[in-house]
Coordinates of C-alpha atoms in Angstrom, one line a residue:
Chain U
X1 CA 38.5 85.8 145.8
X2 CA 40.0 89.3 144.7
X3 CA 37.2 91.2 143.6
X4 CA 33.9 91.4 141.6
X5 CA 36.5 90.9 138.2
X6 CA 37.5 87.4 139.1
X7 CA 34.0 86.0 140.3
X8 CA 32.7 86.0 136.8
X9 CA 35.5 83.2 136.3
X10 CA 34.4 81.1 139.4
X11 CA 32.6 78.1 138.5
X12 CA 29.3 77.5 139.4
X13 CA 28.7 74.7 142.2
X14 CA 25.7 72.0 141.3
X15 CA 25.0 69.1 143.8
X16 CA 22.7 66.4 143.8
X17 CA 22.5 62.9 146.2
X18 CA 24.1 61.1 143.2
X19 CA 24.1 61.3 139.2
X20 CA 20.6 62.6 138.8
X21 CA 21.7 66.0 139.4
X22 CA 23.6 65.4 135.7
X23 CA 20.1 65.8 134.4
X24 CA 20.1 70.0 135.6
X25 CA 24.4 69.9 135.2
X26 CA 23.8 69.1 131.3
X27 CA 20.9 71.6 131.1
X28 CA 23.6 74.3 132.4
X29 CA 25.9 73.1 130.0
X30 CA 23.7 73.9 127.1
X31 CA 22.4 77.2 128.4
X32 CA 25.4 78.9 129.5
X33 CA 28.4 77.0 127.6
X34 CA 30.6 80.1 128.8
X35 CA 30.1 78.8 132.7
X36 CA 32.3 76.5 134.5
X37 CA 30.6 74.0 136.7
X38 CA 32.0 72.3 139.8
X39 CA 29.6 69.1 140.3
X40 CA 29.8 67.0 143.5
X41 CA 27.4 63.6 143.6
X42 CA 27.1 62.0 146.9
X43 CA 27.2 58.8 146.2
X44 CA 28.4 57.4 149.3
X45 CA 24.7 58.3 150.8
X46 CA 22.7 58.2 148.1
X47 CA 19.7 58.3 147.7
X48 CA 18.2 61.0 149.8
X49 CA 14.2 60.5 148.9
X50 CA 14.1 58.3 151.6
X51 CA 15.9 60.2 154.3
X52 CA 14.4 62.7 156.9
X53 CA 14.9 66.1 156.9
X54 CA 17.3 66.5 159.6
X55 CA 19.4 64.1 158.1
X56 CA 19.0 65.8 154.0
X57 CA 19.8 69.3 155.7
X58 CA 22.9 68.1 157.5
X59 CA 24.5 66.5 154.5
X60 CA 23.3 69.3 152.4
X61 CA 25.2 71.6 154.8
X62 CA 28.2 69.7 154.6
X63 CA 28.4 69.8 150.8
X64 CA 27.9 73.7 150.8
X65 CA 30.8 74.0 152.7
X66 CA 32.7 71.7 150.6
X67 CA 31.7 73.8 147.4
X68 CA 32.5 76.9 149.0
X69 CA 36.6 75.6 149.6
X70 CA 36.2 75.3 145.4
X71 CA 35.3 79.0 145.1
X72 CA 31.8 78.7 143.7
X73 CA 30.0 82.1 143.0
X74 CA 26.6 80.5 142.9
X75 CA 25.0 77.1 144.2
X76 CA 22.3 75.3 142.2
X77 CA 20.6 72.5 144.4
X78 CA 20.3 70.0 141.6
X79 CA 18.0 67.4 143.8
X80 CA 14.3 68.3 144.7
X81 CA 14.4 66.5 148.0
X82 CA 17.3 68.8 148.8
X83 CA 15.6 71.8 147.2
X84 CA 12.7 70.8 149.9
X85 CA 14.2 70.0 153.1
X86 CA 17.4 72.2 153.3
X87 CA 17.5 75.3 151.1
X88 CA 16.1 77.6 153.4
X89 CA 18.1 76.7 155.9
X90 CA 21.4 76.5 153.4
X91 CA 20.3 80.1 152.7
X92 CA 20.5 81.3 155.9
X93 CA 24.1 79.7 156.3
X94 CA 25.7 80.9 153.2
X95 CA 26.3 84.1 151.5
X96 CA 26.7 82.5 148.0
X97 CA 23.7 82.9 146.1
X98 CA 21.6 79.8 145.5
X99 CA 18.9 78.5 143.5
X100 CA 17.2 75.0 144.0
X101 CA 15.0 72.9 141.4
X102 CA 11.3 73.4 142.8
X103 CA 11.0 76.7 142.8
X104 CA 11.8 77.3 139.0
X105 CA 9.7 73.6 137.8
X106 CA 7.0 75.1 139.9
X107 CA 7.0 78.5 138.3
X108 CA 7.4 76.7 134.8
X109 CA 4.2 74.5 135.7
X110 CA 1.9 77.8 136.5
X111 CA 2.4 79.6 133.7
X112 CA 1.8 76.3 131.3
X113 CA -1.7 74.8 132.9
X114 CA -4.5 75.7 131.2
X115 CA -7.4 73.9 133.8
X116 CA -5.6 75.0 136.9
X117 CA -4.8 71.2 137.9
X118 CA -0.9 70.4 138.3
X119 CA 0.5 67.1 139.1
X120 CA 3.8 66.3 140.6
X121 CA 5.8 63.1 140.9
X122 CA 8.9 62.9 142.8
X123 CA 10.4 60.6 145.9
X124 CA 8.5 60.0 149.2
X125 CA 10.3 62.9 150.8
X126 CA 9.7 65.6 148.0
X127 CA 6.0 64.8 148.0
X128 CA 5.5 64.3 151.7
X129 CA 7.0 67.8 152.2
X130 CA 4.3 69.4 149.9
X131 CA 6.4 72.0 148.7
X132 CA 5.1 72.0 145.3
X133 CA 2.0 72.5 146.3
X134 CA 2.4 75.0 149.1
X135 CA 4.6 77.4 147.0
X136 CA 2.3 76.8 143.7
X137 CA -1.1 77.6 145.8
X138 CA 0.5 80.5 147.1
X139 CA 0.9 82.0 144.2
X140 CA -2.5 81.0 142.6
X141 CA -5.0 79.9 145.1
X142 CA -7.1 78.5 142.0
X143 CA -4.5 75.9 141.2
X144 CA -4.8 72.7 142.7
X145 CA -2.3 70.3 143.1
X146 CA -1.8 66.5 143.0
X147 CA 1.2 64.6 144.4
X148 CA 2.5 61.3 143.7
X149 CA 5.4 59.5 145.4
X150 CA 6.7 57.3 142.7
X151 CA 9.8 55.2 145.0
X152 CA 11.1 52.5 142.5
X153 CA 11.5 55.0 139.4
X154 CA 15.2 55.9 140.8
X155 CA 16.4 52.5 140.8
X156 CA 14.6 51.5 137.3
X157 CA 16.7 54.3 135.9
X158 CA 19.8 53.7 137.7
X159 CA 18.9 50.0 136.5
X160 CA 19.1 51.3 132.7
X161 CA 15.3 50.6 132.6
X162 CA 14.3 53.5 131.3
X163 CA 12.3 52.0 128.4
X164 CA 11.0 48.7 129.4
X165 CA 7.3 47.1 129.9
X166 CA 8.2 46.7 133.5
X167 CA 8.9 50.2 134.1
X168 CA 5.7 50.6 131.5
X169 CA 3.4 48.8 134.2
X170 CA 4.9 50.6 137.3
X171 CA 4.3 53.8 135.6
X172 CA 0.8 52.8 135.3
X173 CA 0.2 52.2 138.5
X174 CA 2.0 55.4 140.3
X175 CA 0.1 57.3 137.2
X176 CA -3.5 56.5 137.1
X177 CA -4.7 58.4 140.1
X178 CA -2.8 61.5 138.3
X179 CA -4.6 60.5 135.0
X180 CA -7.8 60.4 136.9
X181 CA -7.5 63.7 138.6
X182 CA -8.1 65.4 135.2
X183 CA -4.3 67.5 135.2
X184 CA -3.2 69.1 132.1
X185 CA 0.3 69.6 133.5
X186 CA 2.9 67.4 135.3
X187 CA 6.0 68.6 136.9
X188 CA 8.9 65.6 136.8
X189 CA 9.8 66.4 140.8
X190 CA 12.8 64.3 140.6
X191 CA 16.4 64.8 138.7
X192 CA 16.2 61.3 137.6
X193 CA 12.5 61.5 136.0
X194 CA 13.7 63.1 133.1
X195 CA 15.5 60.1 131.8
X196 CA 11.8 58.7 131.6
X197 CA 10.1 61.5 130.2
X198 CA 8.8 59.1 126.8
X199 CA 7.4 56.3 129.1
X200 CA 5.2 58.7 131.6
X201 CA 4.5 60.9 128.2
X202 CA 3.4 58.2 126.6
X203 CA 0.7 57.0 129.9
X204 CA -0.1 60.2 130.3
X205 CA -1.4 60.8 126.8
X206 CA -0.8 64.1 124.8
X207 CA -3.5 66.1 126.8
X208 CA -0.7 66.4 129.5
X209 CA 2.4 68.5 129.7
X210 CA 5.3 67.5 131.1
X211 CA 7.7 70.1 133.2
X212 CA 11.3 69.3 133.1
X213 CA 12.7 71.4 136.7
X214 CA 16.2 71.1 135.0
X215 CA 15.2 73.2 132.0
X216 CA 13.8 76.0 134.0
X217 CA 16.4 76.2 136.7
X218 CA 19.1 76.8 134.3
X219 CA 17.2 79.6 132.5
X220 CA 16.6 81.4 136.1
X221 CA 20.5 80.8 137.1
X222 CA 21.1 82.6 133.8
X223 CA 18.9 85.3 134.9
X224 CA 20.5 85.0 138.5
X225 CA 23.6 85.4 137.3
X226 CA 23.1 88.1 135.0
X227 CA 21.3 90.6 137.4
X228 CA 24.3 90.3 139.8
X229 CA 26.5 90.8 137.1
X230 CA 28.3 87.5 137.8
X231 CA 28.5 85.9 134.1
X232 CA 31.4 84.5 132.8
X233 CA 31.4 86.3 129.7
X234 CA 34.2 84.6 127.5
X235 CA 34.5 80.7 127.3
X236 CA 37.6 80.2 129.6
X237 CA 40.4 79.0 127.3
X238 CA 41.7 75.7 126.3
X239 CA 44.0 75.6 129.4
X240 CA 41.4 76.1 131.8
X241 CA 39.6 72.7 133.2
X242 CA 35.6 73.8 132.1
X243 CA 34.0 70.8 134.6
X244 CA 35.3 69.2 137.6
X245 CA 33.4 66.2 139.0
X246 CA 33.5 65.4 142.8
X247 CA 31.8 62.1 144.4
X248 CA 32.0 60.7 147.8
X249 CA 32.4 57.0 146.4
X250 CA 32.6 54.5 143.9
X251 CA 33.9 57.0 140.5
X252 CA 34.2 54.7 137.8
X253 CA 30.3 53.8 138.3
X254 CA 29.6 57.6 138.6
X255 CA 31.9 57.9 135.6
X256 CA 30.3 55.4 133.5
X257 CA 26.4 56.8 134.3
X258 CA 27.8 60.4 133.6
X259 CA 29.4 59.6 130.0
X260 CA 25.7 58.3 129.3
X261 CA 24.0 61.1 129.7
X262 CA 26.3 64.2 129.0
X263 CA 27.1 65.9 125.9
X264 CA 30.9 65.6 126.9
X265 CA 33.1 63.1 128.4
X266 CA 33.9 62.8 132.0
X267 CA 37.1 62.1 132.1
X268 CA 38.1 61.7 136.0
X269 CA 35.6 62.4 138.8
X270 CA 37.8 62.3 142.2
X271 CA 36.6 60.7 145.2
X272 CA 36.1 63.0 148.6
X273 CA 35.5 62.5 152.2
X274 CA 32.2 64.7 152.5
X275 CA 31.4 63.8 155.9
X276 CA 34.5 66.0 157.1
X277 CA 33.0 69.1 155.8
Chain W
X1 CA 32.1 44.6 182.3
X2 CA 33.1 42.8 185.8
X3 CA 34.6 39.5 183.9
X4 CA 32.6 36.4 182.8
X5 CA 29.7 35.9 184.8
X6 CA 28.2 39.4 183.8
X7 CA 29.4 38.7 180.3
X8 CA 26.5 36.1 180.0
X9 CA 24.1 38.4 180.5
X10 CA 25.2 41.0 177.7
X11 CA 23.3 41.3 174.4
X12 CA 24.4 40.4 171.1
X13 CA 24.9 43.3 168.4
X14 CA 23.2 43.0 165.1
X15 CA 24.0 45.2 162.5
X16 CA 22.8 45.7 158.8
X17 CA 22.6 48.6 156.3
X18 CA 18.7 49.1 157.4
X19 CA 16.1 46.7 157.8
X20 CA 17.5 43.5 155.6
X21 CA 19.4 42.6 159.2
X22 CA 16.2 42.3 160.7
X23 CA 15.6 38.5 159.1
X24 CA 18.8 38.0 161.1
X25 CA 17.8 39.4 164.3
X26 CA 14.4 37.3 163.7
X27 CA 16.2 34.1 163.4
X28 CA 18.4 34.7 166.3
X29 CA 15.1 35.5 168.6
X30 CA 13.7 32.1 167.5
X31 CA 16.8 30.1 168.1
X32 CA 18.4 32.2 170.8
X33 CA 15.2 33.0 173.0
X34 CA 17.0 33.8 176.3
X35 CA 19.8 36.4 174.3
X36 CA 19.2 39.8 174.5
X37 CA 19.4 42.3 171.2
X38 CA 20.8 45.0 170.4
X39 CA 20.3 46.0 166.7
X40 CA 21.8 49.1 164.3
X41 CA 20.4 49.8 161.3
X42 CA 22.1 52.3 159.1
X43 CA 18.8 53.9 157.5
X44 CA 20.7 57.5 157.0
X45 CA 23.4 55.7 154.8
X46 CA 21.5 52.8 153.3
X47 CA 21.7 51.1 150.7
X48 CA 25.3 49.3 151.2
X49 CA 25.1 47.3 148.0
X50 CA 26.0 49.7 145.3
X51 CA 28.7 51.1 147.6
X52 CA 32.4 50.4 147.5
X53 CA 34.7 48.3 149.6
X54 CA 36.6 51.1 151.3
X55 CA 33.2 53.3 151.9
X56 CA 31.5 49.7 153.4
X57 CA 34.5 49.3 155.4
X58 CA 34.9 52.8 157.3
X59 CA 30.7 52.4 157.8
X60 CA 30.5 48.9 159.6
X61 CA 33.9 50.2 161.4
X62 CA 31.8 53.0 163.4
X63 CA 28.9 50.8 163.8
X64 CA 31.4 48.1 165.8
X65 CA 32.7 51.3 168.1
X66 CA 29.0 52.0 168.3
X67 CA 28.0 48.5 169.5
X68 CA 31.4 48.3 171.4
X69 CA 29.4 51.2 173.7
X70 CA 26.3 48.9 174.2
X71 CA 28.4 46.6 176.2
X72 CA 27.9 43.3 173.3
X73 CA 29.1 40.2 173.8
X74 CA 29.3 39.3 170.6
X75 CA 28.2 41.0 167.0
X76 CA 26.7 39.6 163.9
X77 CA 27.5 41.2 160.7
X78 CA 24.0 40.9 159.7
X79 CA 24.3 42.5 155.8
X80 CA 26.1 40.3 153.3
X81 CA 27.4 43.6 151.7
X82 CA 29.3 44.1 154.7
X83 CA 30.1 40.5 155.6
X84 CA 31.8 40.4 152.1
X85 CA 33.7 43.8 152.2
X86 CA 34.3 44.9 155.8
X87 CA 34.4 41.6 158.5
X88 CA 37.9 40.8 157.5
X89 CA 39.3 44.2 158.6
X90 CA 36.7 44.3 161.4
X91 CA 38.0 41.2 163.0
X92 CA 41.4 42.8 163.5
X93 CA 40.3 45.8 165.0
X94 CA 37.7 44.5 168.0
X95 CA 38.4 42.0 170.3
X96 CA 34.4 41.0 170.3
X97 CA 33.4 37.5 168.6
X98 CA 32.0 38.5 165.0
X99 CA 30.3 36.4 163.0
X100 CA 29.1 36.8 159.3
X101 CA 26.4 35.9 157.1
X102 CA 28.6 34.6 153.9
X103 CA 30.5 31.8 155.7
X104 CA 27.2 29.9 157.3
X105 CA 25.5 30.4 154.0
X106 CA 27.8 29.2 152.0
X107 CA 28.4 25.9 154.5
X108 CA 24.9 25.2 154.4
X109 CA 24.8 25.5 150.6
X110 CA 28.1 23.1 150.6
X111 CA 25.7 20.7 152.6
X112 CA 22.9 21.2 150.5
X113 CA 24.3 20.4 146.7
X114 CA 24.3 17.1 145.3
X115 CA 25.3 18.0 141.7
X116 CA 28.2 20.4 143.0
X117 CA 26.3 23.5 141.0
X118 CA 25.3 26.6 143.7
X119 CA 23.9 29.7 142.7
X120 CA 24.2 32.8 144.9
X121 CA 21.9 36.4 143.8
X122 CA 22.7 39.4 145.8
X123 CA 23.5 43.0 145.6
X124 CA 26.0 44.6 143.0
X125 CA 28.7 44.6 145.7
X126 CA 28.3 41.2 147.2
X127 CA 28.6 39.3 143.8
X128 CA 31.3 41.5 142.5
X129 CA 33.3 40.6 145.6
X130 CA 32.9 37.0 144.5
X131 CA 33.1 36.1 148.5
X132 CA 30.7 33.6 148.0
X133 CA 32.6 31.7 145.0
X134 CA 36.1 32.0 146.7
X135 CA 34.8 30.2 150.2
X136 CA 32.9 27.7 148.3
X137 CA 35.7 26.7 146.4
X138 CA 38.2 26.6 149.0
X139 CA 36.0 24.1 150.5
X140 CA 35.3 21.7 147.8
X141 CA 37.5 22.8 144.3
X142 CA 34.7 20.5 142.6
X143 CA 31.9 22.8 143.2
X144 CA 31.1 25.3 140.8
X145 CA 29.5 28.7 141.9
X146 CA 27.5 31.0 140.0
X147 CA 26.6 34.2 141.1
X148 CA 24.4 37.0 139.9
X149 CA 23.4 40.5 140.8
X150 CA 19.7 41.4 141.2
X151 CA 20.2 45.0 142.2
X152 CA 16.0 46.0 141.8
X153 CA 15.3 43.2 144.3
X154 CA 16.0 45.1 147.5
X155 CA 13.9 48.2 146.2
X156 CA 11.2 46.2 145.2
X157 CA 11.2 44.5 148.7
X158 CA 10.9 47.7 150.4
X159 CA 8.3 49.1 148.2
X160 CA 6.4 46.1 149.4
X161 CA 6.0 44.1 146.0
X162 CA 6.7 41.0 147.6
X163 CA 4.1 38.9 145.7
X164 CA 3.2 40.8 142.7
X165 CA 3.4 40.0 138.8
X166 CA 6.1 42.7 138.0
X167 CA 8.2 41.1 141.0
X168 CA 8.0 37.7 139.1
X169 CA 9.1 39.4 135.5
X170 CA 12.2 41.2 137.2
X171 CA 12.6 37.6 139.2
X172 CA 12.7 35.7 135.8
X173 CA 15.1 38.1 134.0
X174 CA 17.4 37.8 136.6
X175 CA 17.1 34.2 137.7
X176 CA 17.3 32.8 133.9
X177 CA 21.0 31.9 133.6
X178 CA 20.9 30.5 137.0
X179 CA 18.2 28.0 135.7
X180 CA 20.0 27.4 132.3
X181 CA 23.5 27.0 134.4
X182 CA 21.8 23.6 136.0
X183 CA 22.0 24.7 139.7
X184 CA 20.6 22.6 142.4
X185 CA 21.3 25.2 145.5
X186 CA 20.7 29.0 145.3
X187 CA 22.0 31.1 148.3
X188 CA 19.5 34.0 149.2
X189 CA 23.0 36.3 149.4
X190 CA 20.7 39.7 150.8
X191 CA 19.5 39.9 154.1
X192 CA 16.1 41.4 152.4
X193 CA 15.5 38.1 149.6
X194 CA 14.1 36.0 152.8
X195 CA 10.7 38.2 151.9
X196 CA 10.9 37.0 148.2
X197 CA 11.4 33.4 148.9
X198 CA 8.1 32.0 147.2
X199 CA 8.5 34.2 144.3
X200 CA 12.3 32.8 143.8
X201 CA 11.0 29.3 144.6
X202 CA 8.5 29.3 142.2
X203 CA 10.5 31.0 139.6
X204 CA 13.6 28.0 140.4
X205 CA 11.1 24.9 140.4
X206 CA 10.9 22.2 143.1
X207 CA 14.7 21.3 141.9
X208 CA 16.2 24.2 143.6
X209 CA 17.0 24.5 147.4
X210 CA 16.9 28.0 148.6
X211 CA 19.3 28.5 151.3
X212 CA 18.7 31.4 153.7
X213 CA 21.8 32.5 155.4
X214 CA 19.8 34.1 158.3
X215 CA 18.7 30.6 159.5
X216 CA 22.4 29.1 159.1
X217 CA 23.6 32.2 160.9
X218 CA 21.8 32.2 163.9
X219 CA 22.7 28.1 164.8
X220 CA 26.1 29.2 163.9
X221 CA 26.1 31.9 166.6
X222 CA 24.4 29.5 169.1
X223 CA 27.2 27.2 168.7
X224 CA 29.6 30.3 169.0
X225 CA 28.4 31.2 171.9
X226 CA 28.2 27.6 173.5
X227 CA 31.8 27.1 172.9
X228 CA 33.4 30.5 174.8
X229 CA 30.7 29.5 177.5
X230 CA 29.0 32.9 176.8
X231 CA 25.5 31.7 176.4
X232 CA 22.4 33.1 178.5
X233 CA 21.0 30.6 180.6
X234 CA 17.7 32.2 181.6
X235 CA 15.6 34.7 180.0
X236 CA 16.1 38.0 180.8
X237 CA 13.3 39.2 183.9
X238 CA 10.6 41.3 183.1
X239 CA 12.0 44.6 184.5
X240 CA 15.2 44.2 181.6
X241 CA 14.7 45.2 178.0
X242 CA 15.2 42.6 175.7
X243 CA 15.5 43.7 172.3
X244 CA 17.1 47.5 171.7
X245 CA 16.6 49.0 167.9
X246 CA 18.8 52.2 167.3
X247 CA 19.1 53.8 163.5
X248 CA 20.8 56.4 162.2
X249 CA 17.7 58.2 160.3
X250 CA 14.1 57.7 160.2
X251 CA 12.8 56.0 163.2
X252 CA 9.1 55.7 162.6
X253 CA 9.6 53.9 159.1
X254 CA 11.8 51.5 160.9
X255 CA 9.7 50.8 163.2
X256 CA 6.9 50.2 160.7
X257 CA 8.9 48.1 158.4
X258 CA 10.2 46.0 161.5
X259 CA 6.7 45.8 163.1
X260 CA 5.9 43.6 159.6
X261 CA 8.8 41.0 160.1
X262 CA 9.2 40.8 163.3
X263 CA 7.0 38.1 165.7
X264 CA 7.6 41.1 168.8
X265 CA 6.3 44.4 168.2
X266 CA 8.8 47.2 168.1
X267 CA 7.7 50.2 170.6
X268 CA 10.8 52.2 169.7
X269 CA 14.0 52.8 167.7
X270 CA 16.4 55.3 168.7
X271 CA 18.1 57.5 166.5
X272 CA 21.9 58.0 167.0
X273 CA 24.5 60.6 164.8
X274 CA 26.9 57.4 163.8
X275 CA 29.3 59.2 161.9
X276 CA 30.6 60.4 165.2
X277 CA 31.7 56.9 165.9

């Protein structure tokens, strides 16, 4: 990179264990239409949500090293599990500004709750890390947080059962204790879960506001770029590839899923060997 | 290894993407009680069933190289996906005799069917590989094979919903077209599926025989060891560790699952870095 001038035009790196982070990429596309994106989905090792802190941190470090080769100007850890387990270590190892999905989601929930009772749903890893509770309670000791792991939500989303009686039944079982706890705000603490927004909303009822960290993350990314003078001022010209997608396995399947949720069609996703980084 | 004498006492290597292969290890423990076992579960990269042939083959090759360091006398590929995608390549790269779960399962189904209509359930990878159909139709061109991928079965098993109305409903959806096709034999073509045996049996009805490749694989392993003079003649003495377990991640969770399905308690599972092999 040759100075500040060119950094403007560098892409944002966005990564996830697989396709879930595309919900975050989608929000960045909407809110920051001038920005280029390099997306990486770790489809050879997906999912992260049932793996250990050590393994998730090692995998995330390899991805950051790959994104560095793509000259990204900022990195969005678009995966709650990686944000919970790895972000702190990643920030120590790289000079590139980074943003996870946990803190933006937590801050939005804090701004939303009236009765000071917040729920969080996520993978086993995210919930057992306790990161949402810790962050929220540090900022307001009067707020109580109830977490609930929902391990079947990701496979149900990947199987396409976004609205289905089976998904209703599973969601009802997972969510009952959250309803009983009297929360008024629920964080969708996994990037797959926005696809289940209507199912979860129906079961939680009108008194509960759902927080999608993807939206908040894109907002905070915008603020971060602006603070550091890193915003791209113009939409890149026609010759420039706006969005590039990399995966560690099975590019076809990734493309099909991506094309079902992104506003733009993906022409290709390139497979790389992530364990060599 | 110093000659034939000591090979007798070497362990059998058994591997899977995670815990599913323990159903095969369990059958080997039952049918070959004199044999030592070294089990490897690739919990850092589980599952394999939605990954590509290239990736599954590369991962399986690393595991074979690890098992070679454990001086195993034979290797059981206790994973249908790895048997379907990788076994042929693995056999080219190693001198250790190997056995997968696909051929034993297919042979048992051929011996069972009366109306020459066989069904197979498995992961997306196993079913789309077409390996069961190919093998069965090669052996008897009059037999027709109907395959059905059941991607939610593995997460349902791992979530402990072995007998549950939700599992019944999902199984009913997956299995309807197999019932309609008039099969009289159904291969449980994924090592997790024996845990759903009673659910699947109830839905398929009494006219359909379920084939569990784990049982057949242990039988064929016994024959293979006998043919090659590799059987252990005595049960190892008290000082010898009969069964050893290795995983690539999260040993605690593996142990809990293993202890729920094995006849012997597992005291420990050791974590190794499989991507360095």
